[in-house]
Short mmCIF file of C-alpha atoms (C1' of nucleotides) in Angstrom, two decimals:
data_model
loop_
_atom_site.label_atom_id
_atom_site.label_comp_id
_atom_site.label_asym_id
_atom_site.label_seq_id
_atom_site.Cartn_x
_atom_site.Cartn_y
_atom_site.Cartn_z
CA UNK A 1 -19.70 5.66 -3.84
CA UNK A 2 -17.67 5.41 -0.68
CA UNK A 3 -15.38 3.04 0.13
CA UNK A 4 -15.71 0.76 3.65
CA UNK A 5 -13.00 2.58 4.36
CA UNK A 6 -13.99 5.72 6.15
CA UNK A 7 -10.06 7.30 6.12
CA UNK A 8 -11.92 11.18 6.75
CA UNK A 9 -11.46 10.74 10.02
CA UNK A 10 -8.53 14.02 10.63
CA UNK A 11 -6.27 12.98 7.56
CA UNK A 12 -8.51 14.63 5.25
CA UNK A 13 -8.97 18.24 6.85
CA UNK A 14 -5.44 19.09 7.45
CA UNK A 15 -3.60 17.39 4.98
CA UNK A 16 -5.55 18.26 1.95
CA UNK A 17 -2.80 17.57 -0.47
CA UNK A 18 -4.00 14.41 -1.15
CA UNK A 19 -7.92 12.73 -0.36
CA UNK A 20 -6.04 9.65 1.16
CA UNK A 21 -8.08 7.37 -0.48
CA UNK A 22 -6.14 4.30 -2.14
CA UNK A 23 -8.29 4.64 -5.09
CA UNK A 24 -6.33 7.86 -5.61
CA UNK A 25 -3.17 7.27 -7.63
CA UNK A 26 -0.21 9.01 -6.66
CA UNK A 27 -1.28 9.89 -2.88
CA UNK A 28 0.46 8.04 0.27
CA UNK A 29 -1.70 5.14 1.01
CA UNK A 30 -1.42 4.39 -2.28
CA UNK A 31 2.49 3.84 -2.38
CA UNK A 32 1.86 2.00 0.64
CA UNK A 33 -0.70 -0.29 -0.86
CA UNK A 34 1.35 -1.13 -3.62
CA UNK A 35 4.44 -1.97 -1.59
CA UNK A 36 2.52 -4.44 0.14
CA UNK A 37 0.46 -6.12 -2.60
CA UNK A 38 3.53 -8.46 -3.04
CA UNK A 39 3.42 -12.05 -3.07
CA UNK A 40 6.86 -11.42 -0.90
CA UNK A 41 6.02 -9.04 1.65
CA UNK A 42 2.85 -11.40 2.39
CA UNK A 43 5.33 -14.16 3.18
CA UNK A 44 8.51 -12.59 4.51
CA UNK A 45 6.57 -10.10 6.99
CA UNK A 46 4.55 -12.91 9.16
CA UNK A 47 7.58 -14.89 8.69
CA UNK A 48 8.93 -12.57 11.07
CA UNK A 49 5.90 -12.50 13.46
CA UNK A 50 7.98 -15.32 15.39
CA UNK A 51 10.78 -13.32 16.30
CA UNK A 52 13.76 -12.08 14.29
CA UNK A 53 14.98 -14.24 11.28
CA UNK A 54 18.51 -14.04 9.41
CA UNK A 55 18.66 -13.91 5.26
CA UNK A 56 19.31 -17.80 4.84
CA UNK A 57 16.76 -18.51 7.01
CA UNK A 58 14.24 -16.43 5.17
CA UNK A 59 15.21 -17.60 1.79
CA UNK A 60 14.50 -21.03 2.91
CA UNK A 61 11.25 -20.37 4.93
CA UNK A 62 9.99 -18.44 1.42
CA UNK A 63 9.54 -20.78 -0.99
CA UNK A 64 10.62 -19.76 -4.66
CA UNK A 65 12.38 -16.93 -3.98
CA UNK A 66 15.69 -15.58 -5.18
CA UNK A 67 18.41 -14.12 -3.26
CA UNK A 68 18.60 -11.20 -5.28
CA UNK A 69 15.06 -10.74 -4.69
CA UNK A 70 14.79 -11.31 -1.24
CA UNK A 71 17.50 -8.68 -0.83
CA UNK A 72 16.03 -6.04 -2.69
CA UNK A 73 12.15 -7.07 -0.57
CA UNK A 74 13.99 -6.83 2.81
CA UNK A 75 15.23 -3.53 1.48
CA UNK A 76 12.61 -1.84 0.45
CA UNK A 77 10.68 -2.71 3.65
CA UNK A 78 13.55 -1.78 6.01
CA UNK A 79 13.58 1.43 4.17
CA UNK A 80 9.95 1.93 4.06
CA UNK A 81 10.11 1.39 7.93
CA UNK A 82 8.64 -1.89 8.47
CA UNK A 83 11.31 -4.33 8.58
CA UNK A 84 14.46 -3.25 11.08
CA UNK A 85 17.72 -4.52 9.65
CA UNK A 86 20.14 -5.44 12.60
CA UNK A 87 24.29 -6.02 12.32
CA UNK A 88 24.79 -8.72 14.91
CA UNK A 89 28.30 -9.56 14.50
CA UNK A 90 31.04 -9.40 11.10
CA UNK A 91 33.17 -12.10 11.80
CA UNK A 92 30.91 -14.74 9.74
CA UNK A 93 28.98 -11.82 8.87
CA UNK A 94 25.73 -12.51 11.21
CA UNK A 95 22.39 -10.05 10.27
CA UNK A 96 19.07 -10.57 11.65
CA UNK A 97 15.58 -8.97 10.33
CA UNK A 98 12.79 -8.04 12.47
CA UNK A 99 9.76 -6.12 12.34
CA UNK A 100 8.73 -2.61 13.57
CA UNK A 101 6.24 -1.90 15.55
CA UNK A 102 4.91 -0.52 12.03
CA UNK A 103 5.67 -4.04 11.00
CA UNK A 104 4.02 -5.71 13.41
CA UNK A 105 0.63 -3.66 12.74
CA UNK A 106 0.71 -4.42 8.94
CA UNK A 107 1.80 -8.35 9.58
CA UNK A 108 -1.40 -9.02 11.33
CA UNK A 109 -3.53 -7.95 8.41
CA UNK A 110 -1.52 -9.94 6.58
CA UNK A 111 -1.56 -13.41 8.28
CA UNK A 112 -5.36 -12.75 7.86
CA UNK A 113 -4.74 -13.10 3.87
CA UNK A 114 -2.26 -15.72 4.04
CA UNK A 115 -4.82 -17.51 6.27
CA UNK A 116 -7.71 -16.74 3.55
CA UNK A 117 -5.20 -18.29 1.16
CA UNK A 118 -4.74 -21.65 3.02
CA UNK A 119 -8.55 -21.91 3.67
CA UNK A 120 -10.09 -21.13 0.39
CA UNK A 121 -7.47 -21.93 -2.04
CA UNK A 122 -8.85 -25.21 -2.55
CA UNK A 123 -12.11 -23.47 -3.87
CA UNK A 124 -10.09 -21.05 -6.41
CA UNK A 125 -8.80 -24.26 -7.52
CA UNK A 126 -12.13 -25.64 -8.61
CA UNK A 127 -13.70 -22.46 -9.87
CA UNK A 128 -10.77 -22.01 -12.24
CA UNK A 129 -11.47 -26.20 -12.88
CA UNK A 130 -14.95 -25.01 -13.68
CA UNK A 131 -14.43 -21.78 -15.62
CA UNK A 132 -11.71 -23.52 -17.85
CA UNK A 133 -13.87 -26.45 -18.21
CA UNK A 134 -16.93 -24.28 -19.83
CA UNK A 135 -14.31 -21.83 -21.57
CA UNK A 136 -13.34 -24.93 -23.55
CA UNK A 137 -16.65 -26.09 -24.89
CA UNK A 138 -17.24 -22.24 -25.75
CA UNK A 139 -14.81 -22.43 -27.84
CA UNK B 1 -2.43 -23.30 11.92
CA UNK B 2 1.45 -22.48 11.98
CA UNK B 3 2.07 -18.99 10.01
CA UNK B 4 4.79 -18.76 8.19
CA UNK B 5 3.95 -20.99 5.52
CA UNK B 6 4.61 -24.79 5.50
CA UNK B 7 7.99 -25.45 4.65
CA UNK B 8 7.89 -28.82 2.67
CA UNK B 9 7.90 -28.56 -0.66
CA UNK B 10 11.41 -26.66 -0.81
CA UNK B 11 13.62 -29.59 -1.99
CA UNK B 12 10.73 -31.16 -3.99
CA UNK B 13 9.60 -28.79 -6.48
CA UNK B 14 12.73 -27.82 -7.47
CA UNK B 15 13.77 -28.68 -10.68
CA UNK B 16 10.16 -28.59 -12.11
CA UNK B 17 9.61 -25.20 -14.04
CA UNK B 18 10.95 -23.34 -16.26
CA UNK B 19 8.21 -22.42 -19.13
CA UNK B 20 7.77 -18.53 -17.59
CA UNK B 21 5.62 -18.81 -14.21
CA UNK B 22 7.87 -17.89 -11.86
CA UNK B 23 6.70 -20.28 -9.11
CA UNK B 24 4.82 -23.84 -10.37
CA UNK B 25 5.15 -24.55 -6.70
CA UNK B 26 1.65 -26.53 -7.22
CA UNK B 27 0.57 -25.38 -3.87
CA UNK B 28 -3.33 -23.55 -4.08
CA UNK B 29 -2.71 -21.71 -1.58
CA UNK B 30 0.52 -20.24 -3.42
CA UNK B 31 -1.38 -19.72 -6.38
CA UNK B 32 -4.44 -18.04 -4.51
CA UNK B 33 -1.58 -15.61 -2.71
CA UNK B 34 -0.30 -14.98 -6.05
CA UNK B 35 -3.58 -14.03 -7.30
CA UNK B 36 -4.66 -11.77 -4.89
CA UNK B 37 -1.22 -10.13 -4.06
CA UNK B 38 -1.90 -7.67 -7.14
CA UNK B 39 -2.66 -4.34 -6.31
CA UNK B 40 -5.64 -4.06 -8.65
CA UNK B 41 -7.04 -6.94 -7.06
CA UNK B 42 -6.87 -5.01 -3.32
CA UNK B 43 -8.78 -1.87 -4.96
CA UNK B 44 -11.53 -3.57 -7.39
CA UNK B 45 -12.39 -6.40 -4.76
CA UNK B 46 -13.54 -4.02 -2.05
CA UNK B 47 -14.86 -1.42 -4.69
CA UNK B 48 -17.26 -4.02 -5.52
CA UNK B 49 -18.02 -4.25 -1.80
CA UNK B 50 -20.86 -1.68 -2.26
CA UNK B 51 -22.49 -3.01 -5.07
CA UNK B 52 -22.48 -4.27 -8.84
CA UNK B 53 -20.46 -2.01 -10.77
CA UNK B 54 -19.43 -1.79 -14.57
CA UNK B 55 -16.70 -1.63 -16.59
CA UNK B 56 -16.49 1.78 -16.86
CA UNK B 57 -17.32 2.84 -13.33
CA UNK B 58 -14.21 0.40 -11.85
CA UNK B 59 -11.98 2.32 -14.77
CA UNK B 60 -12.79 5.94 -13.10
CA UNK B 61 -12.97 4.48 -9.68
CA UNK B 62 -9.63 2.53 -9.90
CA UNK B 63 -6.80 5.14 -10.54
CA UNK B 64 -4.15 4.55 -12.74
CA UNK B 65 -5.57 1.45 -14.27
CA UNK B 66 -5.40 0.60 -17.85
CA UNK B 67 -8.46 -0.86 -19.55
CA UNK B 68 -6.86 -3.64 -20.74
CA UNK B 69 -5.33 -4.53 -17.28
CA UNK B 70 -9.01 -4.07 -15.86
CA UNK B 71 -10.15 -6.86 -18.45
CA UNK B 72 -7.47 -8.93 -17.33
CA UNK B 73 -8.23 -8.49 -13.90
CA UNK B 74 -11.59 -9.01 -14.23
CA UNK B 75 -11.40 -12.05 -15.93
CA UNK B 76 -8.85 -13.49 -13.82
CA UNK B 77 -10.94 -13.08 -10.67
CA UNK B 78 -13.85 -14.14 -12.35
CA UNK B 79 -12.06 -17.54 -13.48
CA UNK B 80 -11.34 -18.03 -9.46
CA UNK B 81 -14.63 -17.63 -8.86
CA UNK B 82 -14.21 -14.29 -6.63
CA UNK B 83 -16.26 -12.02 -9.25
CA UNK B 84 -19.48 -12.97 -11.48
CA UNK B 85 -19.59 -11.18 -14.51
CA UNK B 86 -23.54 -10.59 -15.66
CA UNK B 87 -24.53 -9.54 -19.12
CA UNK B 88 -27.32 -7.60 -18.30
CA UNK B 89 -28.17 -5.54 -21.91
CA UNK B 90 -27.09 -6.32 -25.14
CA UNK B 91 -28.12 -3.06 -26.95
CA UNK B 92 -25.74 -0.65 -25.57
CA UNK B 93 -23.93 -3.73 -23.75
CA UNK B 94 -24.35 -3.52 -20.55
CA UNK B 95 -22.43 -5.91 -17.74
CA UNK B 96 -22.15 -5.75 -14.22
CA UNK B 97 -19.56 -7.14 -12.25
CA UNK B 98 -20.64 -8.40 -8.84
CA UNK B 99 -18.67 -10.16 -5.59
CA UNK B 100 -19.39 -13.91 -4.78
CA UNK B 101 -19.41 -15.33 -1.73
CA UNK B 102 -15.87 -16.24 -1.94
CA UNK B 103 -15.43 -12.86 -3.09
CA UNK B 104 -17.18 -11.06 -0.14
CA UNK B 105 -14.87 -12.94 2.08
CA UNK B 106 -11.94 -12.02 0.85
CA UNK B 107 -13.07 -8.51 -0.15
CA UNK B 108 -13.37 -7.99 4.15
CA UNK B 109 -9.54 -9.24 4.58
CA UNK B 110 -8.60 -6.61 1.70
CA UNK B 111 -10.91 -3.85 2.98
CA UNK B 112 -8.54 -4.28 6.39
CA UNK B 113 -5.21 -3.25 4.33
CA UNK B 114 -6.51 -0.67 2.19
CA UNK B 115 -7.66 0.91 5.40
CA UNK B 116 -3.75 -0.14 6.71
CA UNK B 117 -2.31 1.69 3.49
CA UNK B 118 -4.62 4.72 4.36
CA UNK B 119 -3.72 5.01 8.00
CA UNK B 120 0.18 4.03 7.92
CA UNK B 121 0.87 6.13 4.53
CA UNK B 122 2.51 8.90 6.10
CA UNK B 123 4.16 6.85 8.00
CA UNK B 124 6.17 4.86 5.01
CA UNK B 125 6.23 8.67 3.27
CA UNK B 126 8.37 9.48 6.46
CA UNK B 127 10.51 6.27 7.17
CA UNK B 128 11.31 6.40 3.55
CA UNK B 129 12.26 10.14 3.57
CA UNK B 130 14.83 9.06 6.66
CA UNK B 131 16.09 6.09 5.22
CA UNK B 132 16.99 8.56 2.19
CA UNK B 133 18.44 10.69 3.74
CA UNK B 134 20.69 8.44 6.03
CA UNK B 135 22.08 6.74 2.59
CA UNK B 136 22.53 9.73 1.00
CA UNK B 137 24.84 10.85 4.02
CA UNK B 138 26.73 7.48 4.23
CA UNK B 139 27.84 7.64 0.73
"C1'" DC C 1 -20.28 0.19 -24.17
"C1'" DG C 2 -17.30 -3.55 -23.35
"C1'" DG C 3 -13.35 -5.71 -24.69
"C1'" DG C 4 -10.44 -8.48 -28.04
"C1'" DA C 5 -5.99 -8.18 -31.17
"C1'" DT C 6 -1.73 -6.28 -32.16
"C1'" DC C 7 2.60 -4.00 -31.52
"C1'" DC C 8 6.14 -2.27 -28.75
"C1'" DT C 9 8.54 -0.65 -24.58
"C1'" DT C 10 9.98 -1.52 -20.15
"C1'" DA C 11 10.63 -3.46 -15.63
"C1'" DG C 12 11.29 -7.58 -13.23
"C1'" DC C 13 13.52 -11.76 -12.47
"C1'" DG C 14 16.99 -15.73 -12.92
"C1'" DA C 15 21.65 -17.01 -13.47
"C1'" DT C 16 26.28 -16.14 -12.72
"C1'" DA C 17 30.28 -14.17 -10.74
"C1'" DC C 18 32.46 -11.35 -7.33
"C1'" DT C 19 33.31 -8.88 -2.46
"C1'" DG C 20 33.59 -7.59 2.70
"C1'" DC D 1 27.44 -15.48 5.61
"C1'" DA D 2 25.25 -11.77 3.35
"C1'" DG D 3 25.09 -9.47 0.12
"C1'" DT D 4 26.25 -6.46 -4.77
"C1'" DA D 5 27.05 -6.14 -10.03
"C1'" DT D 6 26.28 -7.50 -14.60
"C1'" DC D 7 23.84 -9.70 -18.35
"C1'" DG D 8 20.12 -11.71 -20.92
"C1'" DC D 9 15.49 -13.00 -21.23
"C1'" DT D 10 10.44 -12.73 -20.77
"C1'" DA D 11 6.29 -11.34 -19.39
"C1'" DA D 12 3.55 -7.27 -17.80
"C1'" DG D 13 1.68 -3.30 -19.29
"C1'" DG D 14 0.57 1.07 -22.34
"C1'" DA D 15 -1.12 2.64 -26.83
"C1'" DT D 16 -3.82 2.00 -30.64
"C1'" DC D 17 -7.23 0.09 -33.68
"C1'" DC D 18 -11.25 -2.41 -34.34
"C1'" DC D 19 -15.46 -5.33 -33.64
"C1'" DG D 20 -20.18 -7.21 -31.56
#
DNA sequence: CGGGATCCTTAGCGATACTG
DNA sequence: CAGTATCGCTAAGGATCCCG
């Protein structure tokens, strides 16, 4: 029944508000797991892994995105503590976005997915080739 | 491997799509990033982590999810080839859901940010709670 | 027990136009 | 340049009923 993530280790005993566990609606780590379980904030945070990055720049490294939507990403993860928002000059309005130490922290786990993603999407591909394939004759 | 995502196909796939899916950027990798950057997808891939489990254990075990959005799910990971789905009694129907290979592999990269969301959770509660404030005051 | 079918409500996103 | 505001659509999701 547990989880492979052992989170008891002294977040349980004091906090007891909430068991922690992300399997637990409603409780911290599950806010936080649902901020990040966006196709966005998978791509925009190790965007930033190389160093600070202004909006244009970001909405042309991030393929498909929106304006509007990269907005409202950068945001929520500046305000959730992860991205740091930065003023660098208003003449031709100049703003640069960089990660937090949090950031930082959460963007390696990331590049691990986006990684996964690169290396096995090739195989998704096929199994959904394969699933299709069998669904049809099913049917 | 360079991180932040290839930018090539920014000019080409541009006037392609319009029937609904937001992004027919025909890259896999896209479409496994899109796949897995679901929230239900980080808790039900590492649930399964310990073990086959059925329907109706991954409905108690996975907060807040619907039954419907668990079929979904389900099927959807199945079709990528991450999940098998095994009829294992037809009398009081009984099916197990199990990770493959593929599944396993990715279920280790998830296991690393559920444990993230767990750790850093108070953290977002609290950058949140200053951001807040700070806005409140500037308006 | 597992899960499909239907209906209906809502939140998310794109497109467009405007501002400091 | 870096956003915000408004509008209109659509697709995700909850609720409910039903079937193998």
């Amino acid at each position: 029944m547990s989880l492979p993530a052992p989170a008891h280790s002294a977040a349980a005993a004091n906090a007891a508000e909430h068991t922690g566990n992300v399997f637990d609606e409603a409780c911290s780590s599950r806010l936080a797991l649902e901020l990040i379980a966006s196709k966005w904030t998978l791509l925009i945070l190790p965007a930033l892994q190389d160093g600070p990055m202004r909006n244009n720049a970001l909405l042309r490294r991030t393929g498909g995105i929106s304006q509007k939507v990269l907005s409202q990403t950068l945001r929520e993860l500046e305000r959730n503590g992860l991205v740091i928002r930065e003023v660098r000059g208003t003449k031709p309005l100049h703003v640069e976005y960089r990660l937090s130490a949090l950031g930082v922290s959460l963007s390696d786990a990331l590049v691990t997915l986006d990684r996964w993603a690169e290396t096995h999407g090739g195989a998704l591909d096929a199994a959904r080739e394969r699933y299709d394939a069998s669904a049809q004759s099913r049917r």
